[in-house]
Coordinates of C-alpha atoms in Angstrom, one line a residue:
X1 CA 4.8 2.4 30.0
X2 CA 4.0 1.5 26.4
X3 CA 6.7 -0.7 25.0
X4 CA 8.3 0.3 21.7
X5 CA 7.1 -2.0 18.9
X6 CA 9.6 -4.2 17.1
X7 CA 10.4 -2.7 13.7
X8 CA 11.4 -5.6 11.4
X9 CA 12.4 -3.4 8.4
X10 CA 11.0 -5.7 5.7
X11 CA 7.7 -6.6 4.3
X12 CA 6.3 -10.2 4.0
X13 CA 6.2 -12.1 0.8
X14 CA 5.1 -15.5 -0.3
X15 CA 8.6 -17.0 0.0
X16 CA 9.4 -15.1 3.1
X17 CA 6.2 -14.8 5.2
X18 CA 6.0 -12.9 8.5
X19 CA 5.0 -14.4 11.7
X20 CA 2.2 -12.7 13.5
X21 CA -0.2 -13.3 16.4
X22 CA -2.6 -15.4 14.2
X23 CA 0.0 -17.4 12.3
X24 CA 2.0 -16.5 9.1
X25 CA 1.2 -13.5 6.9
X26 CA 1.8 -14.5 3.3
X27 CA 1.8 -11.6 0.9
X28 CA 1.0 -12.5 -2.7
X29 CA 2.1 -10.1 -5.5
X30 CA -0.1 -10.7 -8.5
X31 CA 1.8 -10.2 -11.8
X32 CA 1.0 -6.7 -13.1
X33 CA -1.4 -6.3 -10.2
X34 CA -4.0 -8.5 -11.9
X35 CA -5.8 -11.7 -11.0
X36 CA -7.7 -14.0 -13.3
X37 CA -11.0 -15.4 -12.2
X38 CA -9.2 -18.8 -11.6
X39 CA -6.5 -17.2 -9.6
X40 CA -9.0 -15.3 -7.4
X41 CA -10.8 -18.6 -6.8
X42 CA -7.6 -20.3 -5.8
X43 CA -6.7 -17.4 -3.4
X44 CA -10.1 -17.6 -1.8
X45 CA -9.8 -21.4 -1.4
X46 CA -6.3 -20.9 0.2
X47 CA -7.7 -18.4 2.7
X48 CA -10.6 -20.7 3.5
X49 CA -8.7 -24.0 3.9
X50 CA -5.3 -22.9 5.1
X51 CA -5.8 -19.4 6.6
X52 CA -8.2 -17.3 8.6
X53 CA -10.9 -17.1 5.8
X54 CA -10.1 -13.5 5.2
X55 CA -7.9 -11.8 2.5
X56 CA -6.4 -8.4 3.0
X57 CA -5.8 -5.8 0.3
X58 CA -2.6 -3.9 1.1
X59 CA -1.6 -0.4 0.4
X60 CA 1.0 -1.8 -1.9
X61 CA -1.6 -3.3 -4.2
X62 CA -0.9 -6.9 -2.9
X63 CA -3.1 -9.6 -1.4
X64 CA -2.4 -11.0 2.0
X65 CA -3.3 -14.4 3.5
X66 CA -3.3 -14.5 7.3
X67 CA -3.4 -17.2 9.8
X68 CA -1.3 -19.6 7.7
X69 CA 0.2 -22.4 9.8
X70 CA 4.0 -22.8 9.4
X71 CA 3.3 -26.5 8.7
X72 CA 1.1 -25.6 5.8
X73 CA 3.3 -23.0 4.2
X74 CA 4.9 -25.4 1.7
X75 CA 1.5 -26.5 0.5
X76 CA 0.4 -22.9 0.1
X77 CA 3.5 -22.2 -2.0
X78 CA 2.8 -25.2 -4.3
X79 CA -0.7 -24.0 -5.0
X80 CA 0.5 -20.4 -5.6
X81 CA 3.0 -21.8 -8.1
X82 CA 0.5 -23.9 -9.9
X83 CA -1.8 -20.9 -10.5
X84 CA 1.0 -18.5 -11.6
X85 CA 1.1 -16.4 -8.4
X86 CA 4.6 -17.4 -7.2
X87 CA 8.0 -16.0 -8.3
X88 CA 10.7 -18.5 -9.2
X89 CA 12.6 -17.7 -6.0
X90 CA 12.7 -15.3 -3.1
X91 CA 15.2 -13.0 -4.8
X92 CA 12.9 -12.4 -7.8
X93 CA 10.0 -11.8 -5.5
X94 CA 12.0 -9.2 -3.5
X95 CA 12.8 -7.3 -6.7
X96 CA 9.3 -7.2 -8.0
X97 CA 8.0 -4.6 -5.7
X98 CA 6.2 -2.6 -8.4
X99 CA 2.9 -0.8 -7.9
X100 CA 1.2 -0.5 -11.3
X101 CA -1.4 2.3 -11.7
X102 CA -4.6 0.2 -11.6
X103 CA -6.4 2.7 -13.8
X104 CA -4.3 2.1 -16.8
X105 CA -6.0 2.0 -20.1
X106 CA -5.1 0.0 -23.2
X107 CA -2.7 2.0 -25.3
X108 CA -1.6 4.5 -22.6
X109 CA 1.8 2.7 -22.3
X110 CA 1.6 2.2 -18.6
X111 CA 1.3 -1.6 -18.5
X112 CA 4.0 -1.9 -21.2
X113 CA 6.3 0.3 -19.1
X114 CA 5.8 -1.9 -16.0
X115 CA 6.4 -5.1 -18.1
X116 CA 9.7 -3.6 -19.4
X117 CA 10.8 -2.6 -15.9
X118 CA 10.0 -6.1 -14.6
X119 CA 11.9 -7.8 -17.4
X120 CA 14.9 -5.6 -16.9
X121 CA 15.0 -6.3 -13.1
X122 CA 15.1 -10.0 -13.8
X123 CA 18.1 -9.9 -16.0
X124 CA 21.1 -11.6 -14.3
X125 CA 23.3 -8.5 -14.5
X126 CA 20.6 -6.4 -12.9
X127 CA 20.0 -9.0 -10.1
X128 CA 23.7 -8.9 -9.3
X129 CA 23.9 -5.1 -9.4
X130 CA 20.9 -4.7 -7.1
X131 CA 22.1 -7.0 -4.3
X132 CA 21.7 -5.2 -1.1
X133 CA 18.8 -3.0 -2.2
X134 CA 16.9 -1.8 0.9
X135 CA 14.3 -4.4 1.8
X136 CA 11.4 -1.9 1.4
X137 CA 12.6 -0.3 -1.8
X138 CA 9.6 0.2 -4.0
X139 CA 8.7 1.2 -7.6
X140 CA 5.6 2.9 -8.9
X141 CA 4.6 3.0 -12.6
X142 CA 1.7 5.3 -13.5
X143 CA 0.2 7.3 -16.3
X144 CA -2.2 10.2 -16.6
X145 CA -4.1 9.1 -13.5
X146 CA -1.0 9.5 -11.3
X147 CA -2.3 12.2 -9.1
X148 CA -4.4 9.7 -7.2
X149 CA -1.2 7.7 -6.5
X150 CA 0.7 10.6 -5.0
X151 CA 0.3 9.2 -1.5
X152 CA 1.5 5.7 -2.4
X153 CA 5.1 5.4 -1.1
X154 CA 7.8 4.7 -3.7
X155 CA 11.5 5.2 -4.0
X156 CA 11.3 5.7 -7.8
X157 CA 8.2 6.8 -9.7
X158 CA 8.2 6.1 -13.4
X159 CA 5.5 8.0 -15.3
X160 CA 4.5 7.3 -18.9
X161 CA 2.8 10.4 -20.2
X162 CA 1.3 11.2 -23.6
X163 CA 3.4 13.3 -26.0
X164 CA 2.1 14.0 -29.5
X165 CA 1.4 10.6 -31.1
X166 CA 3.6 8.7 -28.6
X167 CA 4.8 8.8 -25.1
X168 CA 7.4 10.4 -22.9
X169 CA 8.7 9.3 -19.5
X170 CA 9.5 11.1 -16.3
X171 CA 11.3 9.6 -13.3
X172 CA 10.8 11.1 -9.9
X173 CA 13.2 9.9 -7.2
X174 CA 12.3 10.3 -3.5
X175 CA 14.6 12.9 -2.1
X176 CA 15.9 14.2 -5.4
X177 CA 15.3 17.9 -6.1
X178 CA 15.3 17.3 -9.9
X179 CA 13.5 15.0 -12.3
X180 CA 14.8 12.6 -14.9
X181 CA 13.2 12.9 -18.3
X182 CA 13.5 10.2 -21.0
X183 CA 12.4 10.3 -24.6
X184 CA 12.3 6.5 -25.1
X185 CA 11.2 3.6 -23.0
X186 CA 14.7 1.9 -23.1
X187 CA 16.3 5.1 -21.9
X188 CA 13.7 5.4 -19.0
X189 CA 14.3 1.8 -17.9
X190 CA 18.1 2.1 -18.1
X191 CA 18.0 5.4 -16.1
X192 CA 15.8 3.7 -13.5
X193 CA 18.2 0.8 -13.1
X194 CA 21.1 3.1 -12.8
X195 CA 19.4 4.9 -9.9
X196 CA 18.5 1.7 -8.2
X197 CA 22.1 0.3 -8.6
X198 CA 23.4 3.5 -6.9
X199 CA 20.9 3.0 -4.1
X200 CA 22.0 -0.6 -3.6
X201 CA 25.7 0.4 -3.6
X202 CA 25.1 3.0 -0.9
X203 CA 23.0 0.7 1.2
X204 CA 25.7 -2.1 1.0
X205 CA 28.3 0.4 2.2
X206 CA 26.2 1.6 5.1
X207 CA 25.5 -2.0 6.1
X208 CA 29.2 -2.8 6.0
X209 CA 29.8 0.1 8.4
X210 CA 27.2 -1.3 10.8
X211 CA 24.7 1.4 9.9
X212 CA 21.0 1.2 9.0
X213 CA 20.9 1.1 5.1
X214 CA 18.0 3.5 4.9
X215 CA 16.0 4.3 1.8
X216 CA 16.5 6.3 -1.4
X217 CA 15.6 9.7 0.2
X218 CA 17.9 9.3 3.2
X219 CA 20.8 7.9 1.2
X220 CA 20.5 10.9 -1.2
X221 CA 20.4 13.4 1.7
X222 CA 23.5 11.8 3.3
X223 CA 25.4 11.8 0.0
X224 CA 24.6 15.5 -0.7
X225 CA 25.4 16.5 2.9
X226 CA 28.8 14.9 2.5
X227 CA 29.7 15.8 -1.1
X228 CA 27.6 19.0 -1.7
X229 CA 26.5 17.7 -5.1
X230 CA 24.4 15.0 -6.7
X231 CA 25.9 11.6 -7.4
X232 CA 27.7 11.0 -10.8
X233 CA 25.1 8.8 -12.3
X234 CA 25.9 7.3 -15.7
X235 CA 22.7 8.2 -17.4
X236 CA 21.9 6.7 -20.8
X237 CA 21.5 8.7 -24.0
X238 CA 18.0 10.1 -24.2
X239 CA 17.8 10.7 -20.4
X240 CA 18.6 14.0 -18.6
X241 CA 18.0 15.9 -15.4
X242 CA 15.5 18.7 -15.5
X243 CA 13.9 21.1 -13.1
X244 CA 11.5 19.5 -10.7
X245 CA 8.9 22.1 -11.4
X246 CA 8.4 20.4 -14.8
X247 CA 7.4 17.1 -13.1
X248 CA 3.9 15.8 -13.6
X249 CA 3.8 14.8 -9.9
X250 CA 4.2 18.5 -8.9
X251 CA 0.5 18.8 -9.6
X252 CA -1.7 18.7 -6.5
X253 CA -2.5 15.2 -5.4
X254 CA -6.0 13.9 -5.9
X255 CA -8.1 12.1 -3.3
X256 CA -8.4 8.3 -3.5
X257 CA -10.8 7.2 -6.3
X258 CA -14.3 6.5 -5.1
X259 CA -16.2 3.3 -5.7
X260 CA -18.1 3.1 -9.0
X261 CA -17.3 3.4 -12.7
X262 CA -16.8 7.2 -13.1
X263 CA -13.7 9.2 -11.8
X264 CA -13.0 12.9 -11.9
X265 CA -10.9 12.4 -15.1
X266 CA -13.3 10.1 -16.9
X267 CA -14.7 6.6 -16.7
X268 CA -12.6 3.9 -15.0
X269 CA -11.6 0.9 -17.0
X270 CA -14.1 -1.2 -14.9
X271 CA -16.0 -1.1 -11.7
X272 CA -14.2 -0.1 -8.5
X273 CA -15.5 -1.9 -5.4
X274 CA -14.1 -1.4 -1.9
X275 CA -13.5 -3.9 0.9
X276 CA -14.3 -2.6 4.4
X277 CA -10.9 -1.8 6.0
X278 CA -9.3 -3.7 3.1
X279 CA -10.6 -7.1 4.4
X280 CA -12.5 -9.4 2.1
X281 CA -14.0 -12.7 3.1
X282 CA -13.0 -15.8 1.1
X283 CA -16.7 -16.4 0.4
X284 CA -17.2 -12.9 -1.1
X285 CA -14.2 -13.2 -3.4
X286 CA -15.3 -16.7 -4.5
X287 CA -18.8 -15.6 -5.4
X288 CA -17.4 -12.7 -7.5
X289 CA -14.8 -14.8 -9.2
X290 CA -17.3 -17.5 -10.2
X291 CA -19.4 -14.9 -12.0
X292 CA -16.3 -13.5 -13.7
X293 CA -15.3 -17.0 -14.8
X294 CA -18.6 -17.5 -16.5
X295 CA -18.4 -14.1 -18.2
X296 CA -16.6 -13.4 -21.5
X297 CA -15.4 -10.0 -22.5
X298 CA -15.3 -8.8 -26.2
X299 CA -11.9 -10.6 -26.7
X300 CA -13.4 -13.9 -25.4
X301 CA -11.5 -13.7 -22.1
X302 CA -13.0 -13.5 -18.7
X303 CA -12.5 -10.1 -17.0
X304 CA -9.6 -9.8 -14.6
X305 CA -9.5 -8.2 -11.2
X306 CA -7.0 -5.4 -10.6
X307 CA -5.6 -4.9 -7.1
X308 CA -5.4 -1.3 -6.1
X309 CA -3.5 0.5 -3.4
X310 CA -6.8 2.0 -2.2
X311 CA -7.9 -1.3 -0.7
X312 CA -10.4 -1.8 -3.6
X313 CA -10.7 -4.1 -6.5
X314 CA -11.2 -2.9 -10.0
X315 CA -13.4 -5.4 -12.0
X316 CA -12.4 -4.9 -15.6
X317 CA -14.7 -4.0 -18.3
X318 CA -18.1 -5.1 -17.5
X319 CA -21.2 -2.7 -17.4
X320 CA -22.8 -4.1 -14.2
X321 CA -26.6 -4.2 -14.2
X322 CA -28.4 -4.4 -10.8
X323 CA -29.1 -8.1 -11.5
X324 CA -25.4 -8.8 -12.2
X325 CA -24.4 -6.9 -9.0
X326 CA -26.7 -9.2 -7.0
X327 CA -25.4 -12.3 -8.7
X328 CA -21.8 -11.4 -7.9
X329 CA -22.8 -10.5 -4.3
X330 CA -21.6 -6.9 -4.8
X331 CA -24.8 -5.6 -3.4
X332 CA -23.9 -7.1 0.0
X333 CA -22.8 -4.1 2.1
X334 CA -21.3 -6.3 4.7
X335 CA -18.7 -7.4 2.2
X336 CA -18.4 -4.6 -0.3
X337 CA -18.4 -0.8 -0.5
X338 CA -19.9 0.4 -3.8
X339 CA -21.3 3.7 -2.5
X340 CA -19.0 6.7 -2.6
X341 CA -20.7 8.1 0.5
X342 CA -20.1 5.0 2.6
X343 CA -18.7 6.1 6.0
X344 CA -16.3 3.1 6.1
X345 CA -14.2 4.8 3.4
X346 CA -13.3 7.4 6.0
X347 CA -11.6 5.0 8.4
X348 CA -8.5 2.7 8.1
X349 CA -7.1 0.3 10.7
X350 CA -4.5 -2.4 11.0
X351 CA -5.3 -6.0 12.0
X352 CA -4.9 -5.1 15.7
X353 CA -5.0 -7.5 18.6
X354 CA -5.2 -10.5 18.8
X355 CA -4.2 -11.0 15.1
X356 CA -1.0 -9.0 15.4
X357 CA 1.3 -9.9 18.3
X358 CA 2.6 -6.3 18.6
X359 CA -0.9 -4.7 18.7
X360 CA -1.9 -3.4 22.1
X361 CA -5.6 -3.3 21.6
X362 CA -8.3 -4.5 19.1
X363 CA -8.7 -2.1 16.2
X364 CA -11.0 -3.4 13.5
X365 CA -14.4 -3.4 15.3
X366 CA -13.6 0.0 16.9
X367 CA -12.8 1.6 13.5
X368 CA -16.1 0.4 12.0
X369 CA -18.0 1.4 15.2
X370 CA -16.6 5.0 14.9
X371 CA -16.9 5.3 11.1
X372 CA -20.4 7.0 11.2
X373 CA -19.0 9.7 13.4
X374 CA -16.2 10.7 11.1
X375 CA -17.4 13.7 9.0
X376 CA -17.2 13.6 5.2
X377 CA -13.8 14.7 3.9
X378 CA -12.0 13.6 7.1
X379 CA -10.1 10.4 7.8
X380 CA -9.7 8.4 11.0
X381 CA -6.8 6.0 11.4
X382 CA -7.0 3.4 14.2
X383 CA -3.5 1.8 14.9
X384 CA -2.7 -1.0 17.2
X385 CA 0.8 0.4 17.9
X386 CA 3.1 3.2 17.0
X387 CA 4.2 1.6 13.7
X388 CA 1.1 2.7 11.9
X389 CA 1.1 -0.2 9.4
X390 CA -2.3 0.6 7.9
X391 CA -1.3 4.2 7.0
X392 CA 2.1 5.9 7.0
X393 CA 0.7 9.3 5.9
X394 CA -1.0 11.7 8.3
X395 CA -4.7 11.4 9.0
X396 CA -7.1 14.0 10.4
X397 CA -7.3 11.9 13.6
X398 CA -5.2 8.9 14.6
X399 CA -6.0 6.7 17.5
X400 CA -2.8 4.9 18.7
X401 CA -3.2 2.0 21.1
X402 CA -1.0 2.1 24.2
X403 CA -0.6 -0.1 27.3
X404 CA -1.3 1.0 30.8
X405 CA -2.0 -0.3 34.3
X406 CA -5.1 0.3 36.4
X407 CA -5.0 1.3 40.1
X408 CA -5.3 -2.4 41.1
X409 CA -2.4 -3.4 38.9
X410 CA -4.3 -5.0 36.1
X411 CA -3.2 -4.2 32.6
X412 CA -5.4 -1.8 30.6
X413 CA -5.3 -0.3 27.1
X414 CA -6.0 3.2 26.0
X415 CA -5.8 5.2 22.8
X416 CA -3.6 8.3 22.3
X417 CA -5.3 10.8 20.1
X418 CA -3.1 12.4 17.4
X419 CA -4.5 15.3 15.3
X420 CA -3.2 15.8 11.7
X421 CA -0.4 13.3 12.2
X422 CA 0.6 9.7 12.1
X423 CA 0.8 6.9 14.7
X424 CA 4.4 7.9 15.3
X425 CA 3.6 11.5 16.4
X426 CA 3.0 13.2 19.7
X427 CA -0.6 12.9 20.8
X428 CA -2.8 15.6 22.2
X429 CA -5.2 13.5 24.3
X430 CA -5.8 10.0 25.7
X431 CA -9.0 8.0 25.7
X432 CA -9.6 4.7 27.6
X433 CA -10.2 1.9 25.2
X434 CA -13.1 0.4 27.2
X435 CA -14.8 3.8 27.4
X436 CA -14.5 4.3 23.6
X437 CA -16.1 0.9 23.0
X438 CA -18.8 1.4 25.5
X439 CA -19.6 5.0 24.5
X440 CA -18.5 5.9 21.0
X441 CA -19.9 9.4 21.5
X442 CA -16.7 10.2 23.4
X443 CA -15.0 10.2 20.0
X444 CA -17.4 12.8 18.6
X445 CA -16.8 14.9 21.6
X446 CA -13.0 14.7 21.3
X447 CA -13.2 15.4 17.5
X448 CA -15.1 18.6 18.5
X449 CA -12.5 19.3 21.2
X450 CA -9.5 18.9 18.9
X451 CA -11.0 21.1 16.2
X452 CA -12.1 23.8 18.6
X453 CA -10.5 27.2 18.4
X454 CA -10.7 27.7 22.1
X455 CA -7.3 27.9 23.8
X456 CA -6.6 24.6 25.6
X457 CA -3.6 23.0 27.1
X458 CA -4.0 19.2 26.4
X459 CA -1.8 16.6 27.8
X460 CA 1.1 15.7 25.5
X461 CA 1.8 12.0 25.0
X462 CA 5.0 11.2 23.3
X463 CA 5.4 8.4 20.7
X464 CA 6.8 5.2 22.1
X465 CA 9.1 4.7 19.1
X466 CA 12.8 5.4 19.6
X467 CA 14.1 8.6 18.0
X468 CA 15.8 6.8 15.0
X469 CA 12.4 5.2 14.2
X470 CA 10.2 8.2 14.6
X471 CA 10.0 8.7 10.9
X472 CA 10.4 6.1 8.1
X473 CA 13.8 6.1 6.3

């Protein structure tokens, strides 16, 4: 029987790393989601000297170092502090869980909105009021390109949208059947803090009762079920509740941006380059950062790197010639994805075994091996357990590792096959892990089987997660 994975309920940081099978996972949250060339060089050196030699780009637009020895954690913190990549303390780090739209453009108000939110969160009165905020509470600040961020999880989304010669703001709250509109940035920030304060109050109450604190959506649902109304929020002047149909996020979500310089809504503010499965070697990042360090943009500054939630880097500003691509190593397909048709964009996977102590099988090599068989427009998610850390949203096909026992009593691994679901969902088929690795064509056959219109009665394989954890709260 597959054991239920341990759900820790919090994400790692730099001050509070998470122990895993290969050492500590140290998550770095670059200020405003940007790295200077010097900071990128320092991160690459940290990964090479103190870690596994690989950096991970997370779906929360952060950078993770893996394989850090506990004995070296203090030295890593010192270096992060020296290069401006460490918050003053763990409390400030836990509050700064802001995903900033990496496609922001100068003058669109998005970066300024994120800066105002961050400054407000760090005020002493806000830090006191937000004590007890759920550990995974997250913010998203976006602008006109927000449709590509519709799949990024966030408790509160703060949109800065054009309005005449200025801007207007909309707040979309997970689980709230209305939107908050604000005519000024101070009103938008004050309304956002009022919502977060209410969430922290509710979470503290539930924890005092011995209950799971939940997230914004579940807390709102519980409040409305008990009181049959919305909370009595003290909204500032200039902010009001409106019909959700007026929300910009009610527009259909867009697919993840493709590598390159041009998006469906116009040119990107730089070059988007992907990392296979979100993993980037220290050597590849160092090579790129050295070229950036020696480059000067029109303002005399070296271009920055923006971390995206699509497991890509956006290299600001530069028009890359073929020679420049080669110099930075961006033409190396082993390290980078610069072609929108690359099959590796159609797969995602967690670290898997042995890097993660909870994973029941290796995942990375298998995902890359199966990528060419995933049809364009489809997505394959390979998960080492039922938590689905690499992707919380449904995928066309999810392979969930599970434990088993052979006839002779030796432990074995297999993959449960979930169609149009997540790693937590009930599966429709099971494939032996060794058979998949030895004969990847089995996957193609099962894809055809799952999408067939012929009536079949597949074996149903339940999720190993307990009922309360079957869906994120």
